[in-house]
Coordinates of C-alpha atoms and ligand atoms in Angstrom, one line a residue:
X1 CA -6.6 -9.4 18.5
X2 CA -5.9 -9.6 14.4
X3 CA -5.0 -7.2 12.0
X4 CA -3.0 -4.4 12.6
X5 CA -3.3 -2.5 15.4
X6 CA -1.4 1.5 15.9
X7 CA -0.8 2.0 20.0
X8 CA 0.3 5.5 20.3
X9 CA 2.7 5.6 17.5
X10 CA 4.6 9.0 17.5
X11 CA 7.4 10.2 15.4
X12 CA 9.3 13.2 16.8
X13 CA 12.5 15.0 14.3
X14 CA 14.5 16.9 16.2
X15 CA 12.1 20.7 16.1
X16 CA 8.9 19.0 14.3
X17 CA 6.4 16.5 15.9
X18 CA 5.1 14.7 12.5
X19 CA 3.3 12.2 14.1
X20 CA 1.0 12.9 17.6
X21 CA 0.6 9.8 19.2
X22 CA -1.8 7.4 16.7
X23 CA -4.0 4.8 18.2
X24 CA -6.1 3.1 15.6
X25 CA -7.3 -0.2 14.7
X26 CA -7.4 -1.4 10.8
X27 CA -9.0 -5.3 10.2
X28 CA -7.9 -7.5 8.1
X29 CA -8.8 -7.1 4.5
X30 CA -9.8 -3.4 4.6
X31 CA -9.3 -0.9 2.5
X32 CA -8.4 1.9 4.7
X33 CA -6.9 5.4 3.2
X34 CA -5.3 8.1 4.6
X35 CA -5.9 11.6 3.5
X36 CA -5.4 14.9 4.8
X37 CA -3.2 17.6 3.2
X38 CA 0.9 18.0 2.6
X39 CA 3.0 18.0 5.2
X40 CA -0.3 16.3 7.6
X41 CA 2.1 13.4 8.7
X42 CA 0.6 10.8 5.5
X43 CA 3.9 9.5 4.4
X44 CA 5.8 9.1 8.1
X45 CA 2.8 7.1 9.5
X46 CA 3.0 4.7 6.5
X47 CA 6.9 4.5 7.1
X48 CA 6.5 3.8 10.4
X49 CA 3.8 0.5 9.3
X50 CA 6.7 -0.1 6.3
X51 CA 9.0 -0.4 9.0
X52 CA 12.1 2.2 7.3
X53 CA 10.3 5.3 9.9
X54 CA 11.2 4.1 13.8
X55 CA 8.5 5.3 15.6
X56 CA 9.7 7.6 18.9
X57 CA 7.5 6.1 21.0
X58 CA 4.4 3.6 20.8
X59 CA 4.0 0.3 19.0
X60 CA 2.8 -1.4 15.7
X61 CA 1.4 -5.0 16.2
X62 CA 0.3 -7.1 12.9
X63 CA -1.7 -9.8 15.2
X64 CA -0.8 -9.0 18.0
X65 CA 3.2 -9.0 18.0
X66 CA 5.1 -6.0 17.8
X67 CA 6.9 -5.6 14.4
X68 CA 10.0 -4.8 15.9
X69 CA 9.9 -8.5 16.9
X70 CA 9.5 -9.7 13.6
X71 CA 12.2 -9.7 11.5
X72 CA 11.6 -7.5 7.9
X73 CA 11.3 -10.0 5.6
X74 CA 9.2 -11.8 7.4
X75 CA 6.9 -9.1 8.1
X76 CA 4.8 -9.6 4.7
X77 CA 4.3 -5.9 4.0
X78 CA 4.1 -4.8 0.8
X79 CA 4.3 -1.5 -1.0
X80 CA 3.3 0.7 -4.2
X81 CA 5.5 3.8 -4.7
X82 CA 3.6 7.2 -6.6
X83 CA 6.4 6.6 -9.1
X84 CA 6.6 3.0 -9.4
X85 CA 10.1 2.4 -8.9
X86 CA 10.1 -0.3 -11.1
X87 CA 13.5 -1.6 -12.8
X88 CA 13.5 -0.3 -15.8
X89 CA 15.7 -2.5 -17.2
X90 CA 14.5 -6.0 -16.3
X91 CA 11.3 -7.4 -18.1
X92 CA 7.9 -7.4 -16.9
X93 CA 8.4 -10.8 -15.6
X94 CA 11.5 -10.2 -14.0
X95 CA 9.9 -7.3 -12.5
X96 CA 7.1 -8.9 -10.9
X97 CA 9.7 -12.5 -9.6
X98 CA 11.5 -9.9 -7.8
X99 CA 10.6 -10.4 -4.1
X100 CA 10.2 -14.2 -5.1
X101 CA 13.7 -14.7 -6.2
X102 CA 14.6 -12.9 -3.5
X103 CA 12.9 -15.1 -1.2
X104 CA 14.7 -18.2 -3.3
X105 CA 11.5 -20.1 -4.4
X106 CA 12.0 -22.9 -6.2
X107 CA 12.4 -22.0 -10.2
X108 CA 8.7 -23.8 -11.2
X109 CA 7.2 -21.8 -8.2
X110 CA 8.3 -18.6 -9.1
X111 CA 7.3 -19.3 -12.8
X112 CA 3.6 -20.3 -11.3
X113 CA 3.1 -17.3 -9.5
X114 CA 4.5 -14.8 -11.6
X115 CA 2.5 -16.0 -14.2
X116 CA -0.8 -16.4 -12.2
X117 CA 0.3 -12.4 -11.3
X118 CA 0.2 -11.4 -14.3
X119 CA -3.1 -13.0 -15.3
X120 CA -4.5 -10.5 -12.5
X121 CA -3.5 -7.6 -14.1
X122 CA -3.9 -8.9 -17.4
X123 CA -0.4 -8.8 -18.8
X124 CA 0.2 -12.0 -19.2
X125 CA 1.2 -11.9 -23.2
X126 CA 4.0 -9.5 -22.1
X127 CA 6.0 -10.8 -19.7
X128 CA 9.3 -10.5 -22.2
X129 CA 8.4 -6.8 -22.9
X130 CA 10.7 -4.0 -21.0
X131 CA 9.1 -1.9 -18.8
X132 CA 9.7 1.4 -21.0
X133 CA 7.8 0.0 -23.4
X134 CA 4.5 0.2 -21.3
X135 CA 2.2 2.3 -20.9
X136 CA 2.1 4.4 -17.6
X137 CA -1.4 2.4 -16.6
X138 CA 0.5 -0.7 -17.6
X139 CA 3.8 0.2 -15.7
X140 CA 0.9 0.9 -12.6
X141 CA -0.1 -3.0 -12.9
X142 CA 3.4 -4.0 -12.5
X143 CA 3.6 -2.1 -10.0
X144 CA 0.8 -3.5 -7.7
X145 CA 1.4 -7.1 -9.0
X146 CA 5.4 -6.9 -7.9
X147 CA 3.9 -5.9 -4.6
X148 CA 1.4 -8.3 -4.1
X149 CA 3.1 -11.3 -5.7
X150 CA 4.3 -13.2 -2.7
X151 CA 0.9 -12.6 -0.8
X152 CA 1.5 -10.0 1.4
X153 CA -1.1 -9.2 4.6
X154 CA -0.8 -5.5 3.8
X155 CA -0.4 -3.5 1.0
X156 CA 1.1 -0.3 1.7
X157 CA 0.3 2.5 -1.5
X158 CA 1.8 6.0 -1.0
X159 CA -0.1 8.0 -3.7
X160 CA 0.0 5.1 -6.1
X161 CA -1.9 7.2 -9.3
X162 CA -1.0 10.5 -8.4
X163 CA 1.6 10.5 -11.3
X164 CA -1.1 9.7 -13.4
X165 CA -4.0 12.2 -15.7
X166 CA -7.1 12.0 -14.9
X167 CA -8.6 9.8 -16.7
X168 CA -6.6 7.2 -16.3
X169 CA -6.5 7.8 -12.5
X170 CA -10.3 6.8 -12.8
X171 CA -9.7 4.1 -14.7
X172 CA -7.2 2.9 -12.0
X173 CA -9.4 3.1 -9.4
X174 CA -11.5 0.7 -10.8
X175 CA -8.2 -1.6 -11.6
X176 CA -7.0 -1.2 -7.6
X177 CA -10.6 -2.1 -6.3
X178 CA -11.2 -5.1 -8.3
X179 CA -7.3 -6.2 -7.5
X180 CA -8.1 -5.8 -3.7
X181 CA -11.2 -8.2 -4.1
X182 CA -8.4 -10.4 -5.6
X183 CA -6.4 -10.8 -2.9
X184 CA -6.4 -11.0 0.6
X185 CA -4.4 -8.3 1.5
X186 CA -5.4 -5.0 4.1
X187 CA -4.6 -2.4 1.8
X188 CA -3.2 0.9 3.4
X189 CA -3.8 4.1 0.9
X190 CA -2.3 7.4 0.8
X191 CA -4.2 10.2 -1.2
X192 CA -5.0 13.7 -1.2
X193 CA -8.1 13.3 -3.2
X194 CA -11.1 13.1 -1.2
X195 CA -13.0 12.2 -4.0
X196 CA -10.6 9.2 -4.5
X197 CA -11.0 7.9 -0.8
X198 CA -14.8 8.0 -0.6
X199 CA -14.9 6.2 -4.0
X200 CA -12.4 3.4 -2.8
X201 CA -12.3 2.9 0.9
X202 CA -14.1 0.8 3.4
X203 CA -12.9 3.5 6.1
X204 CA -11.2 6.7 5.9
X205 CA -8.9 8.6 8.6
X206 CA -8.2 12.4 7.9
X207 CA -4.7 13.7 9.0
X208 CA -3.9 16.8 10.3
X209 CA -1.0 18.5 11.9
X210 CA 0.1 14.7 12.8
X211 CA -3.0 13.7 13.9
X212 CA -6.2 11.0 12.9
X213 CA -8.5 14.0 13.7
X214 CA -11.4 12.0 12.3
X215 CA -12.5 8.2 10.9
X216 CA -15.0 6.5 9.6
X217 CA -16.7 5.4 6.5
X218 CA -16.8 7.3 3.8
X219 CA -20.9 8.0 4.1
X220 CA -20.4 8.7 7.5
X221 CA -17.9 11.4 7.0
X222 CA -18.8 12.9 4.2
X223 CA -22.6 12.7 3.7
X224 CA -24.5 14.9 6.3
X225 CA -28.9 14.3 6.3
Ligands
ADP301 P1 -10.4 -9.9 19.8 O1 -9.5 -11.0 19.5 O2 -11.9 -10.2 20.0 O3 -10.3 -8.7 19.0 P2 -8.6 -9.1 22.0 O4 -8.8 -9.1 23.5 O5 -7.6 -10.0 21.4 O6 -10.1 -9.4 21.3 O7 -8.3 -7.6 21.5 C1 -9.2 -6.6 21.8 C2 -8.9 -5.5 20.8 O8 -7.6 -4.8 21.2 C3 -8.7 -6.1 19.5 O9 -9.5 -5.4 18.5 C4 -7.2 -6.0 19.2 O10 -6.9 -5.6 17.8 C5 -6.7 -4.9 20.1 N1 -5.4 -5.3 20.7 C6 -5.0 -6.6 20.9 N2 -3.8 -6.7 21.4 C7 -3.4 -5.4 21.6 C8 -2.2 -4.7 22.0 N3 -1.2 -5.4 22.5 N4 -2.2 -3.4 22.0 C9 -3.2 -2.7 21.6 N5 -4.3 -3.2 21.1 C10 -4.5 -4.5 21.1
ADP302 P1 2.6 14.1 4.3 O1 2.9 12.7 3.8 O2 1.2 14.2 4.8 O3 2.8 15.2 3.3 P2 4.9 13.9 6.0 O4 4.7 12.6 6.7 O5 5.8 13.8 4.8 O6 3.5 14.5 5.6 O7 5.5 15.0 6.9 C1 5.0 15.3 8.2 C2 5.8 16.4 8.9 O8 7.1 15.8 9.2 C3 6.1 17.6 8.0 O9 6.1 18.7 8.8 C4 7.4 17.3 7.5 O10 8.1 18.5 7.2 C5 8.1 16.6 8.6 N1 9.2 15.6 8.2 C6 9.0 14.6 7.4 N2 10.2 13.9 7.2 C7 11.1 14.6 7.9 C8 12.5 14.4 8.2 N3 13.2 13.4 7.6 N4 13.1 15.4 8.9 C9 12.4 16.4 9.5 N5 11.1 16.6 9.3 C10 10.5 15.7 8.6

């Protein structure tokens, strides 16, 4: 089978079960949130795709092979952070070469993608500015282009606009959807905003107490004729 596929992940701490064993299935290219409220088990279960959460028991296959079999950089996950976590003191296009230095591409290649990146999210006249010169919207670009610049099969975003007002968190709905036709990434998304979810997702999975206690699309769970 493709995509990635959850088989009975669970996530014990030593008094708390966060995660009840998770079986779910998410194709390739969807756009697939996770809502449900604090404490639900939101944040572990996308640790445990990221790879930093070990999973007590169960498995997490991208294609069919366990991740634990592939090694981390290899594993072409990618993630968007509430807050960013953008280095502040590099530029916008140092920013966004990150993971592609990292991965020591050759200097014309890294130039080529960065810049076609930036084009994306429209920034491409400010690839010399600092990253506390931008706007929080703008930093929230750099943010999804540094994650998506060396063409990861899933995006992983943990409340990605909840640091944001509202408006612009409308605004940057619009901005994530038209970035996920873009590329070719599954994207993964975290929210408490139900209203959010139905507006983005191809498929929604509500969390409770460490369980998927329902899925489905968002007319499916949230219209009733
Ligand atoms: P297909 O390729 O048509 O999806 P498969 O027989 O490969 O058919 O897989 C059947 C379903 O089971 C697929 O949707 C796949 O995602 C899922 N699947 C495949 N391998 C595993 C596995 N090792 N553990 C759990 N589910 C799997
Ligand atoms: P959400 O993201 O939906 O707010 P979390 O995944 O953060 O939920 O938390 C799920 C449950 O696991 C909560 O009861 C939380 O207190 C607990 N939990 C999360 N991380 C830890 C940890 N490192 N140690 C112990 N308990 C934890």
């Amino acid at each position: 089978g493709s995509g990635l596929v959850l088989d009975g992940v669970t996530k014990r701490y030593s008094s708390v079960t966060a995660l009840q064993p998770i079986s779910i299935e998410i194709a390739p290219g969807e756009f697939f949130s996770l809502i449900g409220p604090s404490g639900s088990g939101k944040s572990t279960l996308l640790g445990a795709i990221a790879g930093f959460i070990p999973p007590s028991a169960g498995r997490i296959l991208i294609d069919g092979r366990d991740i634990v079999d592939i090694p981390p950089y290899r594993r072409n996950i990618g993630m968007v952070f509430q807050n960013y976590a953008l280095f502040p003191h590099l530029t916008v296009f140092e920013n966004v070469a990150f993971a592609l230095r990292l991965r020591k591409l050759s200097k014309a290649e890294v130039t080529e993608k960065t810049q076609r990146m930036l084009d994306v999210i429209r920034l491409s006249g400010m690839g010399e500015r600092r990253i506390s010169e931008l706007s929080g919207g703008q930093q929230q670009r750099v943010a999804l282009a540094r994650a998506a610049v060396y063409d990861p099969r899933i995006l992983l975003m943990d409340e990605p606009l909840g640091a944001l007002d509202k408006n612009l968190r409308e605004e940057m709905q619009y901005e994530i959807k038209a970035f996920h036709n873009k590329i070719a990434a599954t994207i993964i998304y975290v929210t408490h905003d139900q209203e959010e979810a139905a507006a983005m997702s191809d498929r929604i999975a509500i969390m409770k107490d460490g369980e998927i206690v329902q899925h489905g699309k968002p007319r499916e769970l949230y219209e009733h004729p």
